[in-house]
């Protein structure tokens, strides 16, 4: 249920992006619903394949909305186009391979993916408010490339898909 709320809050960001107060309220609601969703599911032992799929969908929608909103800034920094294109292509490859392997659209919840999410979630409001956009955007994109590369390695190495695998280097 919280994943569905995150999708609603994420899509709402497109409508309120020019209103800082509303934008921050919807943004932090989306982030809070993401954090609470996983935490409560694990605490109450309510994890499921459907829940994992909805969580991945919620993450994808939020990431897509954030990309749409920051695209003008991403494209204005040096090498922004190839960096963004690399991230998008690699994420698409990972999602397609995951779909082929599991018949579901999902992401592996690695530490690197979580760090990327935290980086994006912390940096995004700063970028939208006009603070240090180039440095933050480069950092988020490089971390996203590393996390996606690790996920690609995991998909290639392991026959059994584990959405909760922590890293390529350890279980």
mmCIF file of N, CA and C in Angstrom, residues 18-78:
data_model
loop_
_atom_site.group_PDB
_atom_site.id
_atom_site.type_symbol
_atom_site.label_atom_id
_atom_site.label_comp_id
_atom_site.label_asym_id
_atom_site.label_seq_id
_atom_site.Cartn_x
_atom_site.Cartn_y
_atom_site.Cartn_z
ATOM 1 N N UNK A 18 6.996 23.583 -9.552
ATOM 2 C CA UNK A 18 7.287 25.020 -9.499
ATOM 3 C C UNK A 18 6.859 25.662 -8.174
ATOM 4 N N UNK A 19 6.226 24.915 -7.309
ATOM 5 C CA UNK A 19 5.788 25.413 -6.001
ATOM 6 C C UNK A 19 6.635 24.742 -4.926
ATOM 7 N N UNK A 20 7.637 25.467 -4.407
ATOM 8 C CA UNK A 20 8.629 24.865 -3.517
ATOM 9 C C UNK A 20 8.013 24.178 -2.295
ATOM 10 N N UNK A 21 7.048 24.813 -1.665
ATOM 11 C CA UNK A 21 6.433 24.224 -0.470
ATOM 12 C C UNK A 21 5.733 22.912 -0.769
ATOM 13 N N UNK A 22 4.875 22.926 -1.768
ATOM 14 C CA UNK A 22 4.159 21.705 -2.143
ATOM 15 C C UNK A 22 5.128 20.638 -2.655
ATOM 16 N N UNK A 23 6.093 21.104 -3.437
ATOM 17 C CA UNK A 23 7.080 20.171 -3.976
ATOM 18 C C UNK A 23 7.797 19.427 -2.845
ATOM 19 N N UNK A 24 8.294 20.185 -1.867
ATOM 20 C CA UNK A 24 9.009 19.547 -0.757
ATOM 21 C C UNK A 24 8.091 18.629 0.046
ATOM 22 N N UNK A 25 6.833 19.020 0.234
ATOM 23 C CA UNK A 25 5.885 18.178 0.970
ATOM 24 C C UNK A 25 5.652 16.844 0.250
ATOM 25 N N UNK A 26 5.409 16.890 -1.056
ATOM 26 C CA UNK A 26 5.194 15.651 -1.815
ATOM 27 C C UNK A 26 6.483 14.841 -1.918
ATOM 28 N N UNK A 27 7.588 15.552 -2.076
ATOM 29 C CA UNK A 27 8.866 14.853 -2.197
ATOM 30 C C UNK A 27 9.179 14.073 -0.917
ATOM 31 N N UNK A 28 9.096 14.741 0.219
ATOM 32 C CA UNK A 28 9.415 14.057 1.473
ATOM 33 C C UNK A 28 8.361 13.013 1.837
ATOM 34 N N UNK A 29 7.137 13.174 1.369
ATOM 35 C CA UNK A 29 6.119 12.130 1.548
ATOM 36 C C UNK A 29 6.492 10.882 0.741
ATOM 37 N N UNK A 30 6.982 11.079 -0.479
ATOM 38 C CA UNK A 30 7.409 9.944 -1.303
ATOM 39 C C UNK A 30 8.588 9.233 -0.648
ATOM 40 N N UNK A 31 9.550 10.004 -0.167
ATOM 41 C CA UNK A 31 10.731 9.420 0.476
ATOM 42 C C UNK A 31 10.339 8.683 1.755
ATOM 43 N N UNK A 32 9.502 9.307 2.567
ATOM 44 C CA UNK A 32 9.075 8.687 3.828
ATOM 45 C C UNK A 32 8.308 7.398 3.569
ATOM 46 N N UNK A 33 7.439 7.394 2.569
ATOM 47 C CA UNK A 33 6.685 6.170 2.276
ATOM 48 C C UNK A 33 7.618 5.059 1.808
ATOM 49 N N UNK A 34 8.695 5.404 1.112
ATOM 50 C CA UNK A 34 9.679 4.409 0.679
ATOM 51 C C UNK A 34 10.386 3.804 1.880
ATOM 52 N N UNK A 35 10.851 4.644 2.786
ATOM 53 C CA UNK A 35 11.568 4.167 3.967
ATOM 54 C C UNK A 35 10.651 3.317 4.845
ATOM 55 N N UNK A 36 9.450 3.807 5.100
ATOM 56 C CA UNK A 36 8.518 3.079 5.964
ATOM 57 C C UNK A 36 8.066 1.755 5.349
ATOM 58 N N UNK A 37 7.892 1.741 4.045
ATOM 59 C CA UNK A 37 7.429 0.539 3.351
ATOM 60 C C UNK A 37 8.342 -0.654 3.638
ATOM 61 N N UNK A 38 9.614 -0.487 3.366
ATOM 62 C CA UNK A 38 10.556 -1.585 3.579
ATOM 63 C C UNK A 38 10.728 -1.921 5.045
ATOM 64 N N UNK A 39 10.841 -0.886 5.869
ATOM 65 C CA UNK A 39 11.059 -1.100 7.297
ATOM 66 C C UNK A 39 9.887 -1.849 7.942
ATOM 67 N N UNK A 40 8.676 -1.422 7.647
ATOM 68 C CA UNK A 40 7.502 -2.062 8.239
ATOM 69 C C UNK A 40 7.285 -3.470 7.685
ATOM 70 N N UNK A 41 7.530 -3.663 6.406
ATOM 71 C CA UNK A 41 7.359 -4.995 5.806
ATOM 72 C C UNK A 41 8.302 -5.998 6.465
ATOM 73 N N UNK A 42 9.542 -5.593 6.680
ATOM 74 C CA UNK A 42 10.493 -6.510 7.324
ATOM 75 C C UNK A 42 10.159 -6.714 8.797
ATOM 76 N N UNK A 43 9.801 -5.646 9.479
ATOM 77 C CA UNK A 43 9.503 -5.745 10.911
ATOM 78 C C UNK A 43 8.284 -6.637 11.171
ATOM 79 N N UNK A 44 7.261 -6.520 10.327
ATOM 80 C CA UNK A 44 6.031 -7.283 10.515
ATOM 81 C C UNK A 44 6.032 -8.586 9.715
ATOM 82 N N UNK A 45 7.154 -8.926 9.090
ATOM 83 C CA UNK A 45 7.296 -10.154 8.291
ATOM 84 C C UNK A 45 6.201 -10.248 7.229
ATOM 85 N N UNK A 46 5.998 -9.140 6.543
ATOM 86 C CA UNK A 46 4.975 -9.072 5.492
ATOM 87 C C UNK A 46 5.607 -8.906 4.118
ATOM 88 N N UNK A 47 6.778 -9.471 3.926
ATOM 89 C CA UNK A 47 7.423 -9.354 2.623
ATOM 90 C C UNK A 47 6.805 -10.363 1.668
ATOM 91 N N UNK A 48 6.752 -9.977 0.407
ATOM 92 C CA UNK A 48 6.195 -10.865 -0.616
ATOM 93 C C UNK A 48 6.782 -10.483 -1.968
ATOM 94 N N UNK A 49 6.606 -11.352 -2.941
ATOM 95 C CA UNK A 49 7.068 -11.061 -4.293
ATOM 96 C C UNK A 49 6.316 -9.845 -4.843
ATOM 97 N N UNK A 50 4.994 -9.781 -4.604
ATOM 98 C CA UNK A 50 4.212 -8.637 -5.056
ATOM 99 C C UNK A 50 4.715 -7.349 -4.409
ATOM 100 N N UNK A 51 4.980 -7.405 -3.110
ATOM 101 C CA UNK A 51 5.494 -6.232 -2.411
ATOM 102 C C UNK A 51 6.836 -5.789 -2.965
ATOM 103 N N UNK A 52 7.697 -6.755 -3.248
ATOM 104 C CA UNK A 52 9.002 -6.441 -3.825
ATOM 105 C C UNK A 52 8.852 -5.825 -5.212
ATOM 106 N N UNK A 53 7.912 -6.336 -6.001
ATOM 107 C CA UNK A 53 7.668 -5.793 -7.336
ATOM 108 C C UNK A 53 7.111 -4.369 -7.246
ATOM 109 N N UNK A 54 6.160 -4.143 -6.330
ATOM 110 C CA UNK A 54 5.597 -2.796 -6.161
ATOM 111 C C UNK A 54 6.657 -1.817 -5.659
ATOM 112 N N UNK A 55 7.533 -2.289 -4.776
ATOM 113 C CA UNK A 55 8.622 -1.452 -4.285
ATOM 114 C C UNK A 55 9.534 -1.053 -5.435
ATOM 115 N N UNK A 56 9.891 -2.014 -6.277
ATOM 116 C CA UNK A 56 10.741 -1.716 -7.433
ATOM 117 C C UNK A 56 10.036 -0.769 -8.395
ATOM 118 N N UNK A 57 8.733 -0.957 -8.600
ATOM 119 C CA UNK A 57 7.972 -0.062 -9.468
ATOM 120 C C UNK A 57 7.944 1.352 -8.879
ATOM 121 N N UNK A 58 7.703 1.433 -7.577
ATOM 122 C CA UNK A 58 7.700 2.740 -6.912
ATOM 123 C C UNK A 58 9.047 3.436 -7.045
ATOM 124 N N UNK A 59 10.138 2.667 -6.880
ATOM 125 C CA UNK A 59 11.478 3.229 -7.054
ATOM 126 C C UNK A 59 11.674 3.719 -8.484
ATOM 127 N N UNK A 60 11.231 2.921 -9.452
ATOM 128 C CA UNK A 60 11.398 3.274 -10.865
ATOM 129 C C UNK A 60 10.611 4.542 -11.212
ATOM 130 N N UNK A 61 9.382 4.648 -10.715
ATOM 131 C CA UNK A 61 8.559 5.833 -10.996
ATOM 132 C C UNK A 61 9.207 7.070 -10.372
ATOM 133 N N UNK A 62 9.647 6.945 -9.124
ATOM 134 C CA UNK A 62 10.286 8.081 -8.464
ATOM 135 C C UNK A 62 11.558 8.480 -9.213
ATOM 136 N N UNK A 63 12.374 7.497 -9.601
ATOM 137 C CA UNK A 63 13.611 7.777 -10.342
ATOM 138 C C UNK A 63 13.298 8.443 -11.683
ATOM 139 N N UNK A 64 12.281 7.963 -12.369
ATOM 140 C CA UNK A 64 11.899 8.543 -13.656
ATOM 141 C C UNK A 64 11.444 9.997 -13.498
ATOM 142 N N UNK A 65 10.616 10.251 -12.499
ATOM 143 C CA UNK A 65 10.136 11.614 -12.258
ATOM 144 C C UNK A 65 11.310 12.532 -11.906
ATOM 145 N N UNK A 66 12.218 12.064 -11.044
ATOM 146 C CA UNK A 66 13.376 12.876 -10.673
ATOM 147 C C UNK A 66 14.257 13.156 -11.890
ATOM 148 N N UNK A 67 14.382 12.160 -12.769
ATOM 149 C CA UNK A 67 15.170 12.337 -13.987
ATOM 150 C C UNK A 67 14.514 13.378 -14.888
ATOM 151 N N UNK A 68 13.208 13.291 -15.055
ATOM 152 C CA UNK A 68 12.491 14.266 -15.894
ATOM 153 C C UNK A 68 12.667 15.678 -15.335
ATOM 154 N N UNK A 69 12.550 15.811 -14.024
ATOM 155 C CA UNK A 69 12.640 17.139 -13.415
ATOM 156 C C UNK A 69 14.054 17.712 -13.443
ATOM 157 N N UNK A 70 15.064 16.866 -13.392
ATOM 158 C CA UNK A 70 16.450 17.363 -13.382
ATOM 159 C C UNK A 70 17.108 17.317 -14.762
ATOM 160 N N UNK A 71 16.410 16.783 -15.757
ATOM 161 C CA UNK A 71 17.009 16.634 -17.083
ATOM 162 C C UNK A 71 17.591 17.936 -17.642
ATOM 163 N N UNK A 72 16.895 19.064 -17.545
ATOM 164 C CA UNK A 72 17.510 20.300 -18.059
ATOM 165 C C UNK A 72 18.849 20.612 -17.387
ATOM 166 N N UNK A 73 18.941 20.388 -16.087
ATOM 167 C CA UNK A 73 20.198 20.645 -15.370
ATOM 168 C C UNK A 73 21.247 19.603 -15.738
ATOM 169 N N UNK A 74 20.816 18.346 -15.873
ATOM 170 C CA UNK A 74 21.752 17.284 -16.253
ATOM 171 C C UNK A 74 22.359 17.546 -17.623
ATOM 172 N N UNK A 75 21.556 18.011 -18.543
ATOM 173 C CA UNK A 75 22.034 18.235 -19.905
ATOM 174 C C UNK A 75 22.886 19.492 -20.034
ATOM 175 N N UNK A 76 22.806 20.377 -19.051
ATOM 176 C CA UNK A 76 23.578 21.617 -19.129
ATOM 177 C C UNK A 76 24.985 21.477 -18.552
ATOM 178 N N UNK A 77 25.276 20.413 -17.824
ATOM 179 C CA UNK A 77 26.620 20.254 -17.272
ATOM 180 C C UNK A 77 27.517 19.555 -18.302
ATOM 181 N N UNK A 78 28.823 19.805 -18.253
ATOM 182 C CA UNK A 78 29.728 19.149 -19.206
ATOM 183 C C UNK A 78 29.620 17.622 -19.120
#
